[in-house]
Amino acid sequence: MSTVTANKTTPTDKNDRRKLYGLIAEFETPGQVVKAAEQVRDAGFKWWDCCTPFPVHGLDKAMGIRPTILPIAVFFAGLTGTIAAFVLQSFTNASDFSVWALVWVTGYPFMISGKPFLSVPAFIPVMFELTILFAALGTFSMMFGFNGLPRLHHPLFRSKRFRRVTDDRFFVVIEARDPRFFQSRTQAFLETLEPISIEAVED
Amino acid sequence: MSSIPVDPHSGSRMTDNTENHPGAREPLVLNMDRFSQVTQQVCQVAEARRTPMAWYICFALSLGCLGVLGFCVLYLILTGVGVWGLNNPVMWAFDITNFVFWVGIGHAGTLISAILFLFRQKWRTGINRFAEAMTIFAVICAGLFPGIHVGRVWVVYWLFPLPNQMEMWPQFRSPLLWDVFAVGTYFTVSLLFWFTGMVPDLATLRDRAKGKIQQIAYGAFSLGWRGSNRHWHRYERAYLLLAALSTPLVLSVHSVVSFDFATSQLPGWHTTIFPPYFVAGAIFSGFAMVVTLAVPAREMFGLKNLITIRHLDNMNKIILVTGCMVGYAYSMEFFIAWYSGALYEKFAFLNRAFGQYWWAYFLMVGCNVITPQLFWFKAIRTSIPIMFVLSLLVNVGMWFERFVIIVSSLANDFLPSSWDVFVPTWVDIGTLLGSFGLFMVLFLLFCRFIPMIAIAEIKAIMPQADPHFDEHGSDDHEAQEETKGEVTS
């Protein structure tokens, strides 16, 4: 631990002081960030995070992150696909209803080699494929959606130091909106974690 | 965090990590002990101001082939499918051969990215990114052929269940329609998987970018990724889910492709062994293609520390295994043809080996059954020039496998009066050549502008990534063993 630097990005107008986003502490190894995370968790912070170049083993536990509901949501996305495929096939190939789906569409009972109109075994491959398709689209969109991504900007990107988060540096971020956050006290707390630097980031 | 992994025998910089020492784990990342070295080595390809001359030469050649493809397809559309050598009864030939060949190539990428991920094969991280890219580009090439072989390309939307003025729908009991859904889903899911894996690496390029265009482009595609561990938590779960979804999907895709043949009545096609046989063949040909691409790519872009000889050795072992499966399927087809006692079935197989296409059959057996057997020898598995030549031979053999199955069965069916010989025209050959051009153009662009190797995943398998690394010093084997069983979810 050596330097305590204020954020270099000064606002254009000196009177218009920006709000503080939070404090970031920089670490050099995954082991250090895991130890630091355990202490931040035990100190009772709520609005805080660790940013790392790759998923660090054991960090979820050290931060006390609860398991995501993503798999359950994906299950229902897949189920939607199964049902959609069955409805699509039985409507188009085995019914003669007319329904309004943006335009009026009518089913057409196909008689193919004397097989039953509602030939479920033959519908299985498409049901399977659409299950996978819906589940995969659901996984992708919900994972990024739950993460609040995509977004064009984030206060952390103001910090030049933080750019190394995608290279080889590990950060602990404590946000100013945390009820336990008090700049000087939190900074002193972060110093006890022995980071290589601490920086205040403006919102 | 000080020692560079050195070869215990010579003490020099390590290049051979194919030895298996009991109780020790050979490193998968050679001669690098800092994360920033990995970042630097992978990013320098995309960030280099000067493109290697070899890249320009390859790109020019590929672009030329792509031009041939464009010309052949345009000529086909303007004239009709008669410009191909198709006749009655051989109504499927190069078009469907190319389709099955290219879909098959794609399968290795998904095997590496999904199945090896589920099996916790850490060596997959060195090759998964460009194997997945290969999958996507191969499926693009594959998708072209069903699109253009329908004859009237302008009504190709009839493949999809879209409301139309005829009030007609696709026929969902047909394997050809299942194929539309299988290949469409396969392409979409592969693209999502590939892109999801790439987001953190695009963020790396964004954070390093100097130019305005690079910052905007990489910034937009990295979706604002900031490496938050709360994000990583969902990300890893999503990655696992996508792998678990892709695994049955990849097996289903080539099974459905094989249904196009297996559900017909034609001797030589009407076979229950087709789904597993096609899947094994697909993985076989796909791995050969990965080796064909990996060998020059690691030379050209200096990635030998990340795509090590051990990666190539492992892939050659998979080629050997799947090659044996393919050989078994060939012999079992013959056995069943004899054992069934069905007259036409017996004829179809004897005709396949000794009829007018005997040369294609023996080319196929030579390349697919005999060639991979050489990989029993470690000296051959680890020799770069030999494996490159053998992988090319396997690619040739697998193309001919599809040709033999499709054309020899169609040319000599039940009625001798309707038999005919298929002879390809220049348009057939030009389209085949052109599809390689399309593939290589896409692949070369990928190599130049996108991180070719999964940077974040590679860092995560380095011994230094273990939080207990410092406690154990550089002797990380215990730490690795400890965490091996746990699943990062």
Short mmCIF file of C-alpha atoms in Angstrom, two decimals, chain B residues 5-439:
data_model
loop_
_atom_site.label_atom_id
_atom_site.label_comp_id
_atom_site.label_asym_id
_atom_site.label_seq_id
_atom_site.Cartn_x
_atom_site.Cartn_y
_atom_site.Cartn_z
CA PRO B 5 7.90 -23.20 -16.09
CA VAL B 6 11.02 -24.84 -17.41
CA ASP B 7 11.47 -28.27 -18.79
CA PRO B 8 12.77 -30.29 -15.83
CA HIS B 9 15.05 -32.28 -18.13
CA SER B 10 16.78 -29.60 -20.11
CA GLY B 11 16.27 -26.48 -18.01
CA SER B 12 15.65 -24.42 -21.14
CA ARG B 13 12.45 -22.63 -22.16
CA MET B 14 9.73 -25.17 -22.39
CA THR B 15 8.27 -26.23 -25.70
CA ASP B 16 7.30 -29.85 -25.10
CA ASN B 17 4.54 -30.39 -22.55
CA THR B 18 3.34 -33.75 -23.79
CA GLU B 19 5.02 -35.81 -21.08
CA ASN B 20 2.76 -37.31 -18.43
CA HIS B 21 4.42 -37.38 -15.03
CA PRO B 22 2.42 -39.13 -12.33
CA GLY B 23 1.20 -36.68 -9.71
CA ALA B 24 2.23 -33.64 -11.71
CA ARG B 25 0.26 -31.63 -14.18
CA GLU B 26 1.91 -30.33 -17.31
CA PRO B 27 1.30 -26.62 -17.81
CA LEU B 28 -1.11 -25.60 -20.57
CA VAL B 29 0.33 -22.10 -20.80
CA LEU B 30 4.04 -22.16 -21.52
CA ASN B 31 6.75 -19.70 -20.56
CA MET B 32 4.34 -17.17 -19.05
CA ASP B 33 3.68 -16.53 -15.38
CA ARG B 34 1.91 -13.16 -15.44
CA PHE B 35 -1.64 -12.50 -16.57
CA SER B 36 -0.56 -9.44 -18.52
CA GLN B 37 1.69 -11.61 -20.68
CA VAL B 38 -1.35 -13.59 -21.84
CA THR B 39 -3.27 -10.38 -22.54
CA GLN B 40 -0.35 -8.98 -24.45
CA GLN B 41 0.26 -12.09 -26.52
CA VAL B 42 -3.35 -12.51 -27.65
CA CYS B 43 -4.15 -8.83 -28.11
CA GLN B 44 -1.06 -8.05 -30.15
CA VAL B 45 -2.60 -9.93 -33.08
CA ALA B 46 -5.67 -7.73 -33.16
CA GLU B 47 -3.74 -4.58 -32.26
CA ALA B 48 -0.83 -4.96 -34.65
CA ARG B 49 -0.52 -1.99 -36.98
CA ARG B 50 1.02 -4.11 -39.70
CA THR B 51 -0.75 -7.24 -40.87
CA PRO B 52 1.57 -10.16 -41.70
CA MET B 53 2.26 -10.52 -45.43
CA ALA B 54 1.15 -14.16 -45.27
CA TRP B 55 -2.28 -12.96 -44.12
CA TYR B 56 -2.63 -10.70 -47.17
CA ILE B 57 -1.64 -13.53 -49.51
CA CYS B 58 -4.13 -15.94 -47.94
CA PHE B 59 -6.81 -13.27 -47.90
CA ALA B 60 -6.31 -12.44 -51.58
CA LEU B 61 -6.54 -16.12 -52.53
CA SER B 62 -9.66 -16.60 -50.39
CA LEU B 63 -11.26 -13.50 -51.80
CA GLY B 64 -10.62 -14.85 -55.29
CA CYS B 65 -12.36 -18.11 -54.38
CA LEU B 66 -15.23 -16.14 -52.87
CA GLY B 67 -15.55 -14.33 -56.18
CA VAL B 68 -15.79 -17.69 -57.94
CA LEU B 69 -18.57 -18.65 -55.51
CA GLY B 70 -20.45 -15.44 -56.20
CA PHE B 71 -20.18 -15.96 -59.94
CA CYS B 72 -21.26 -19.63 -59.78
CA VAL B 73 -24.23 -18.90 -57.53
CA LEU B 74 -25.35 -15.99 -59.68
CA TYR B 75 -25.05 -18.12 -62.80
CA LEU B 76 -27.02 -20.88 -61.09
CA ILE B 77 -29.80 -18.55 -60.02
CA LEU B 78 -30.06 -16.87 -63.41
CA THR B 79 -29.99 -20.16 -65.33
CA GLY B 80 -31.34 -22.96 -63.13
CA VAL B 81 -30.05 -26.05 -61.34
CA GLY B 82 -29.40 -27.65 -64.74
CA VAL B 83 -25.98 -25.97 -64.71
CA TRP B 84 -24.94 -28.58 -62.16
CA GLY B 85 -24.25 -32.13 -63.30
CA LEU B 86 -27.47 -33.39 -61.70
CA ASN B 87 -29.57 -35.89 -63.61
CA ASN B 88 -32.41 -38.29 -62.95
CA PRO B 89 -31.86 -40.28 -60.63
CA VAL B 90 -28.89 -38.33 -59.13
CA MET B 91 -30.81 -35.26 -58.00
CA TRP B 92 -28.57 -34.60 -55.01
CA ALA B 93 -24.84 -34.52 -55.51
CA PHE B 94 -22.24 -31.82 -54.80
CA ASP B 95 -24.81 -29.47 -53.24
CA ILE B 96 -25.90 -31.80 -50.45
CA THR B 97 -22.42 -33.33 -50.13
CA ASN B 98 -21.08 -29.85 -49.44
CA PHE B 99 -23.93 -29.12 -47.04
CA VAL B 100 -23.30 -32.25 -44.95
CA PHE B 101 -19.54 -31.74 -45.13
CA TRP B 102 -19.71 -28.17 -43.83
CA VAL B 103 -22.26 -28.90 -41.10
CA GLY B 104 -20.01 -31.74 -39.98
CA ILE B 105 -16.96 -29.45 -39.82
CA GLY B 106 -18.83 -27.26 -37.40
CA HIS B 107 -19.40 -30.04 -34.91
CA ALA B 108 -15.85 -30.11 -33.58
CA GLY B 109 -16.17 -26.50 -32.49
CA THR B 110 -19.21 -27.25 -30.38
CA LEU B 111 -17.63 -30.42 -29.04
CA ILE B 112 -14.64 -28.39 -27.87
CA SER B 113 -16.65 -25.49 -26.51
CA ALA B 114 -19.51 -27.41 -24.88
CA ILE B 115 -18.78 -31.10 -24.32
CA LEU B 116 -15.15 -30.68 -23.27
CA PHE B 117 -16.29 -27.84 -21.00
CA LEU B 118 -18.78 -30.12 -19.26
CA PHE B 119 -16.02 -32.72 -18.87
CA ARG B 120 -13.73 -30.04 -17.35
CA GLN B 121 -11.04 -30.53 -19.97
CA LYS B 122 -8.96 -27.45 -19.25
CA TRP B 123 -6.93 -27.74 -22.44
CA ARG B 124 -10.02 -26.70 -24.40
CA THR B 125 -9.48 -23.04 -23.40
CA GLY B 126 -6.53 -22.70 -25.76
CA ILE B 127 -8.51 -23.66 -28.83
CA ASN B 128 -12.19 -23.08 -28.09
CA ARG B 129 -12.50 -19.54 -29.41
CA PHE B 130 -11.33 -20.22 -32.92
CA ALA B 131 -12.91 -23.68 -33.01
CA GLU B 132 -16.24 -21.99 -32.28
CA ALA B 133 -15.53 -19.39 -34.94
CA MET B 134 -14.86 -22.25 -37.31
CA THR B 135 -18.26 -23.72 -36.36
CA ILE B 136 -20.09 -20.52 -37.19
CA PHE B 137 -18.33 -19.98 -40.50
CA ALA B 138 -18.80 -23.62 -41.47
CA VAL B 139 -22.53 -23.44 -40.72
CA ILE B 140 -22.74 -20.29 -42.86
CA CYS B 141 -21.15 -22.24 -45.73
CA ALA B 142 -23.49 -25.17 -45.06
CA GLY B 143 -26.59 -22.99 -44.98
CA LEU B 144 -25.78 -21.67 -48.43
CA PHE B 145 -26.30 -25.02 -50.17
CA PRO B 146 -29.86 -25.96 -49.20
CA GLY B 147 -30.71 -22.35 -49.99
CA ILE B 148 -29.42 -22.46 -53.55
CA HIS B 149 -30.25 -26.08 -54.44
CA VAL B 150 -34.02 -25.52 -54.21
CA GLY B 151 -33.98 -24.13 -57.74
CA ARG B 152 -36.26 -21.16 -57.29
CA VAL B 153 -34.20 -19.26 -54.74
CA TRP B 154 -36.69 -16.41 -54.59
CA VAL B 155 -39.25 -18.61 -52.82
CA VAL B 156 -36.80 -20.03 -50.29
CA TYR B 157 -38.96 -18.47 -47.56
CA TRP B 158 -41.36 -21.40 -48.09
CA LEU B 159 -38.99 -23.29 -45.80
CA PHE B 160 -40.31 -21.28 -42.88
CA PRO B 161 -43.80 -21.31 -41.39
CA LEU B 162 -44.76 -17.87 -42.63
CA PRO B 163 -48.34 -16.89 -43.46
CA ASN B 164 -48.65 -16.57 -47.23
CA GLN B 165 -51.22 -15.90 -49.93
CA MET B 166 -51.53 -19.64 -50.74
CA GLU B 167 -52.55 -20.42 -47.16
CA MET B 168 -49.99 -23.26 -47.22
CA TRP B 169 -47.68 -24.34 -44.44
CA PRO B 170 -44.47 -26.37 -44.37
CA GLN B 171 -44.92 -30.10 -43.83
CA PHE B 172 -43.65 -30.75 -40.29
CA ARG B 173 -43.46 -34.53 -40.69
CA SER B 174 -40.57 -34.19 -43.12
CA PRO B 175 -36.94 -34.54 -41.94
CA LEU B 176 -36.03 -31.86 -44.47
CA LEU B 177 -38.03 -29.38 -42.44
CA TRP B 178 -36.56 -30.67 -39.18
CA ASP B 179 -33.23 -29.85 -40.78
CA VAL B 180 -34.22 -26.23 -41.28
CA PHE B 181 -35.01 -25.95 -37.57
CA ALA B 182 -31.97 -27.97 -36.46
CA VAL B 183 -29.43 -26.04 -38.52
CA GLY B 184 -31.11 -22.70 -37.78
CA THR B 185 -31.07 -23.39 -34.04
CA TYR B 186 -27.51 -24.67 -34.24
CA PHE B 187 -26.30 -21.51 -35.93
CA THR B 188 -28.11 -19.22 -33.48
CA VAL B 189 -26.99 -21.06 -30.36
CA SER B 190 -23.40 -21.35 -31.57
CA LEU B 191 -23.35 -17.63 -32.28
CA LEU B 192 -24.73 -16.80 -28.81
CA PHE B 193 -22.24 -19.12 -27.13
CA TRP B 194 -19.35 -17.68 -29.11
CA PHE B 195 -20.35 -14.10 -28.43
CA THR B 196 -21.02 -14.69 -24.73
CA GLY B 197 -17.54 -16.16 -24.34
CA MET B 198 -16.05 -13.23 -26.20
CA VAL B 199 -17.58 -10.31 -24.29
CA PRO B 200 -14.91 -10.16 -21.52
CA ASP B 201 -12.14 -10.38 -24.13
CA LEU B 202 -13.69 -7.62 -26.22
CA ALA B 203 -13.69 -5.56 -23.03
CA THR B 204 -9.95 -6.23 -22.76
CA LEU B 205 -9.44 -4.93 -26.28
CA ARG B 206 -11.67 -1.94 -25.50
CA ASP B 207 -9.63 -1.01 -22.45
CA ARG B 208 -6.40 -1.24 -24.44
CA ALA B 209 -7.65 0.43 -27.62
CA LYS B 210 -5.79 3.52 -28.76
CA GLY B 211 -7.75 4.58 -31.84
CA LYS B 212 -11.22 6.11 -31.83
CA ILE B 213 -12.72 3.53 -34.20
CA GLN B 214 -11.37 0.62 -32.14
CA GLN B 215 -12.66 2.17 -28.92
CA ILE B 216 -16.15 2.60 -30.34
CA ALA B 217 -16.29 -0.80 -32.06
CA TYR B 218 -14.88 -2.86 -29.20
CA GLY B 219 -16.75 -0.68 -26.71
CA ALA B 220 -20.10 -1.35 -28.36
CA PHE B 221 -19.59 -5.09 -28.71
CA SER B 222 -18.24 -5.55 -25.17
CA LEU B 223 -21.65 -4.33 -23.88
CA GLY B 224 -20.10 -2.31 -21.06
CA TRP B 225 -18.51 -5.33 -19.38
CA ARG B 226 -16.53 -4.29 -16.30
CA GLY B 227 -15.54 -7.61 -14.77
CA SER B 228 -17.87 -7.29 -11.79
CA ASN B 229 -17.90 -10.49 -9.78
CA ARG B 230 -21.67 -10.26 -9.42
CA HIS B 231 -21.73 -10.35 -13.21
CA TRP B 232 -19.16 -13.15 -13.41
CA HIS B 233 -21.37 -15.20 -11.13
CA ARG B 234 -24.33 -15.09 -13.55
CA TYR B 235 -22.00 -15.24 -16.52
CA GLU B 236 -20.44 -18.50 -15.43
CA ARG B 237 -23.86 -19.99 -14.73
CA ALA B 238 -25.05 -18.85 -18.17
CA TYR B 239 -21.94 -20.31 -19.79
CA LEU B 240 -22.59 -23.64 -18.11
CA LEU B 241 -26.23 -23.54 -19.23
CA LEU B 242 -25.26 -22.76 -22.80
CA ALA B 243 -22.77 -25.64 -22.75
CA ALA B 244 -25.42 -27.97 -21.36
CA LEU B 245 -27.89 -26.85 -24.05
CA SER B 246 -25.35 -27.09 -26.88
CA THR B 247 -24.34 -30.64 -26.02
CA PRO B 248 -27.63 -32.39 -26.92
CA LEU B 249 -28.12 -29.84 -29.68
CA VAL B 250 -24.91 -30.74 -31.49
CA LEU B 251 -25.75 -34.43 -31.29
CA SER B 252 -29.24 -33.73 -32.61
CA VAL B 253 -28.11 -31.62 -35.55
CA HIS B 254 -26.15 -34.27 -37.38
CA SER B 255 -28.69 -36.89 -36.36
CA VAL B 256 -31.37 -34.81 -38.06
CA VAL B 257 -29.10 -34.34 -41.07
CA SER B 258 -28.74 -38.12 -41.24
CA PHE B 259 -32.56 -38.49 -41.04
CA ASP B 260 -32.71 -36.77 -44.44
CA PHE B 261 -31.23 -40.00 -45.74
CA ALA B 262 -32.18 -42.61 -43.16
CA THR B 263 -35.94 -42.03 -43.37
CA SER B 264 -35.97 -42.55 -47.13
CA GLN B 265 -36.50 -45.98 -48.72
CA LEU B 266 -33.33 -45.93 -50.79
CA PRO B 267 -30.90 -48.85 -50.24
CA GLY B 268 -27.64 -47.44 -48.85
CA TRP B 269 -29.55 -44.60 -47.14
CA HIS B 270 -32.23 -46.50 -45.25
CA THR B 271 -30.00 -47.41 -42.29
CA THR B 272 -30.50 -47.09 -38.54
CA ILE B 273 -26.75 -46.68 -37.90
CA PHE B 274 -26.76 -43.27 -39.61
CA PRO B 275 -27.35 -40.89 -36.66
CA PRO B 276 -24.41 -42.03 -34.45
CA TYR B 277 -22.26 -42.71 -37.50
CA PHE B 278 -22.86 -39.21 -38.87
CA VAL B 279 -22.15 -37.60 -35.50
CA ALA B 280 -18.86 -39.49 -35.09
CA GLY B 281 -17.89 -38.61 -38.65
CA ALA B 282 -18.75 -34.97 -38.06
CA ILE B 283 -16.54 -34.73 -34.98
CA PHE B 284 -13.79 -36.59 -36.83
CA SER B 285 -13.80 -34.19 -39.77
CA GLY B 286 -14.23 -31.16 -37.54
CA PHE B 287 -11.18 -31.97 -35.43
CA ALA B 288 -9.18 -32.50 -38.59
CA MET B 289 -10.25 -29.02 -39.68
CA VAL B 290 -9.30 -27.53 -36.30
CA VAL B 291 -5.81 -29.03 -36.68
CA THR B 292 -5.61 -27.79 -40.28
CA LEU B 293 -6.40 -24.25 -39.10
CA ALA B 294 -4.54 -24.29 -35.77
CA VAL B 295 -1.18 -25.35 -37.19
CA PRO B 296 -0.72 -22.37 -39.53
CA ALA B 297 -2.50 -19.92 -37.19
CA ARG B 298 -0.21 -20.56 -34.22
CA GLU B 299 2.82 -20.18 -36.51
CA MET B 300 1.57 -17.02 -38.22
CA PHE B 301 0.46 -15.16 -35.08
CA GLY B 302 3.05 -16.50 -32.62
CA LEU B 303 0.67 -18.30 -30.29
CA LYS B 304 2.76 -21.40 -29.63
CA ASN B 305 2.79 -20.78 -25.89
CA LEU B 306 -0.99 -20.93 -25.75
CA ILE B 307 -1.82 -23.50 -28.44
CA THR B 308 0.86 -25.89 -27.30
CA ILE B 309 1.96 -29.18 -28.74
CA ARG B 310 -0.07 -30.86 -26.02
CA HIS B 311 -3.27 -29.30 -27.41
CA LEU B 312 -2.44 -30.66 -30.86
CA ASP B 313 -1.51 -34.04 -29.39
CA ASN B 314 -4.89 -34.22 -27.61
CA MET B 315 -6.78 -33.29 -30.76
CA ASN B 316 -4.93 -35.95 -32.73
CA LYS B 317 -5.97 -38.50 -30.11
CA ILE B 318 -9.61 -37.50 -30.66
CA ILE B 319 -9.10 -37.84 -34.41
CA LEU B 320 -7.79 -41.34 -33.77
CA VAL B 321 -10.78 -42.28 -31.58
CA THR B 322 -13.42 -40.90 -33.91
CA GLY B 323 -11.56 -42.33 -36.91
CA CYS B 324 -11.87 -45.78 -35.31
CA MET B 325 -15.60 -45.16 -34.78
CA VAL B 326 -16.01 -44.22 -38.43
CA GLY B 327 -14.07 -47.32 -39.51
CA TYR B 328 -16.29 -49.44 -37.29
CA ALA B 329 -19.40 -47.89 -38.84
CA TYR B 330 -18.14 -48.61 -42.37
CA SER B 331 -17.59 -52.26 -41.56
CA MET B 332 -20.85 -52.58 -39.62
CA GLU B 333 -22.79 -51.20 -42.59
CA PHE B 334 -21.34 -53.97 -44.73
CA PHE B 335 -22.05 -56.59 -42.12
CA ILE B 336 -25.68 -55.51 -41.76
CA ALA B 337 -26.13 -55.37 -45.53
CA TRP B 338 -25.01 -59.01 -45.72
CA TYR B 339 -26.78 -60.10 -42.52
CA SER B 340 -30.11 -58.50 -43.50
CA GLY B 341 -30.34 -60.74 -46.55
CA ALA B 342 -32.05 -57.85 -48.36
CA LEU B 343 -31.21 -58.13 -52.04
CA TYR B 344 -31.11 -54.41 -52.79
CA GLU B 345 -29.21 -53.59 -49.61
CA LYS B 346 -26.51 -56.15 -50.44
CA PHE B 347 -26.26 -54.85 -53.97
CA ALA B 348 -26.04 -51.22 -52.83
CA PHE B 349 -23.01 -51.92 -50.65
CA LEU B 350 -21.15 -54.14 -53.10
CA ASN B 351 -21.82 -51.52 -55.74
CA ARG B 352 -20.53 -48.80 -53.43
CA ALA B 353 -17.16 -50.54 -53.05
CA PHE B 354 -16.77 -52.18 -56.46
CA GLY B 355 -19.15 -50.28 -58.74
CA GLN B 356 -18.51 -47.21 -60.82
CA TYR B 357 -17.55 -45.11 -57.79
CA TRP B 358 -15.04 -47.64 -56.42
CA TRP B 359 -12.25 -45.06 -56.57
CA ALA B 360 -14.18 -42.63 -54.36
CA TYR B 361 -14.96 -45.43 -51.92
CA PHE B 362 -11.34 -46.50 -51.54
CA LEU B 363 -10.18 -42.90 -51.31
CA MET B 364 -12.65 -42.53 -48.45
CA VAL B 365 -11.51 -45.70 -46.65
CA GLY B 366 -7.85 -44.84 -47.19
CA CYS B 367 -8.19 -41.31 -45.80
CA ASN B 368 -10.67 -41.99 -42.99
CA VAL B 369 -9.78 -45.44 -41.70
CA ILE B 370 -6.10 -45.97 -42.47
CA THR B 371 -4.76 -42.40 -42.11
CA PRO B 372 -5.84 -41.81 -38.49
CA GLN B 373 -4.31 -45.13 -37.41
CA LEU B 374 -0.90 -43.46 -37.76
CA PHE B 375 -1.83 -41.35 -34.73
CA TRP B 376 -1.19 -44.34 -32.48
CA PHE B 377 2.45 -43.22 -32.60
CA LYS B 378 3.37 -40.26 -30.44
CA ALA B 379 6.12 -39.18 -32.82
CA ILE B 380 3.44 -38.68 -35.48
CA ARG B 381 0.92 -37.07 -33.11
CA THR B 382 3.49 -34.43 -32.14
CA SER B 383 5.02 -33.82 -35.55
CA ILE B 384 3.63 -30.58 -36.97
CA PRO B 385 4.17 -31.28 -40.70
CA ILE B 386 2.85 -34.84 -40.54
CA MET B 387 -0.28 -33.94 -38.57
CA PHE B 388 -1.00 -31.10 -40.98
CA VAL B 389 -0.85 -33.44 -43.99
CA LEU B 390 -2.88 -36.13 -42.23
CA SER B 391 -5.55 -33.63 -41.20
CA LEU B 392 -5.86 -32.50 -44.82
CA LEU B 393 -6.24 -36.13 -45.90
CA VAL B 394 -8.99 -36.64 -43.33
CA ASN B 395 -10.81 -33.58 -44.67
CA VAL B 396 -10.60 -34.98 -48.19
CA GLY B 397 -11.74 -38.39 -47.00
CA MET B 398 -14.73 -37.02 -45.14
CA TRP B 399 -15.86 -35.00 -48.13
CA PHE B 400 -15.71 -38.18 -50.21
CA GLU B 401 -17.60 -40.10 -47.53
CA ARG B 402 -20.63 -37.87 -48.04
CA PHE B 403 -20.16 -38.00 -51.80
CA VAL B 404 -20.06 -41.82 -51.76
CA ILE B 405 -23.12 -42.13 -49.53
CA ILE B 406 -25.20 -39.67 -51.53
CA VAL B 407 -24.19 -40.30 -55.11
CA SER B 408 -23.47 -44.03 -55.20
CA SER B 409 -26.81 -44.81 -53.53
CA LEU B 410 -28.77 -42.55 -55.90
CA ALA B 411 -27.01 -43.50 -59.12
CA ASN B 412 -27.83 -47.22 -58.85
CA ASP B 413 -31.21 -47.67 -57.19
CA PHE B 414 -33.89 -50.36 -57.63
CA LEU B 415 -34.43 -50.19 -61.38
CA PRO B 416 -31.39 -50.71 -63.64
CA SER B 417 -33.26 -48.91 -66.42
CA SER B 418 -33.12 -45.65 -64.46
CA TRP B 419 -29.42 -45.86 -63.51
CA ASP B 420 -27.16 -43.02 -64.52
CA VAL B 421 -23.70 -41.63 -63.80
CA PHE B 422 -23.13 -38.29 -62.12
CA VAL B 423 -20.37 -36.15 -63.61
CA PRO B 424 -19.72 -32.76 -61.98
CA THR B 425 -19.67 -29.66 -64.16
CA TRP B 426 -17.35 -26.70 -63.72
CA VAL B 427 -20.11 -24.94 -61.77
CA ASP B 428 -20.22 -27.80 -59.26
CA ILE B 429 -16.47 -27.62 -58.74
CA GLY B 430 -16.44 -23.82 -58.70
CA THR B 431 -19.12 -23.73 -56.00
CA LEU B 432 -17.22 -26.23 -53.85
CA LEU B 433 -14.00 -24.25 -54.24
CA GLY B 434 -15.90 -21.03 -53.61
CA SER B 435 -17.36 -22.30 -50.34
CA PHE B 436 -13.80 -22.74 -49.07
CA GLY B 437 -13.17 -19.16 -50.14
CA LEU B 438 -16.16 -17.94 -48.12
CA PHE B 439 -15.00 -19.93 -45.10
#
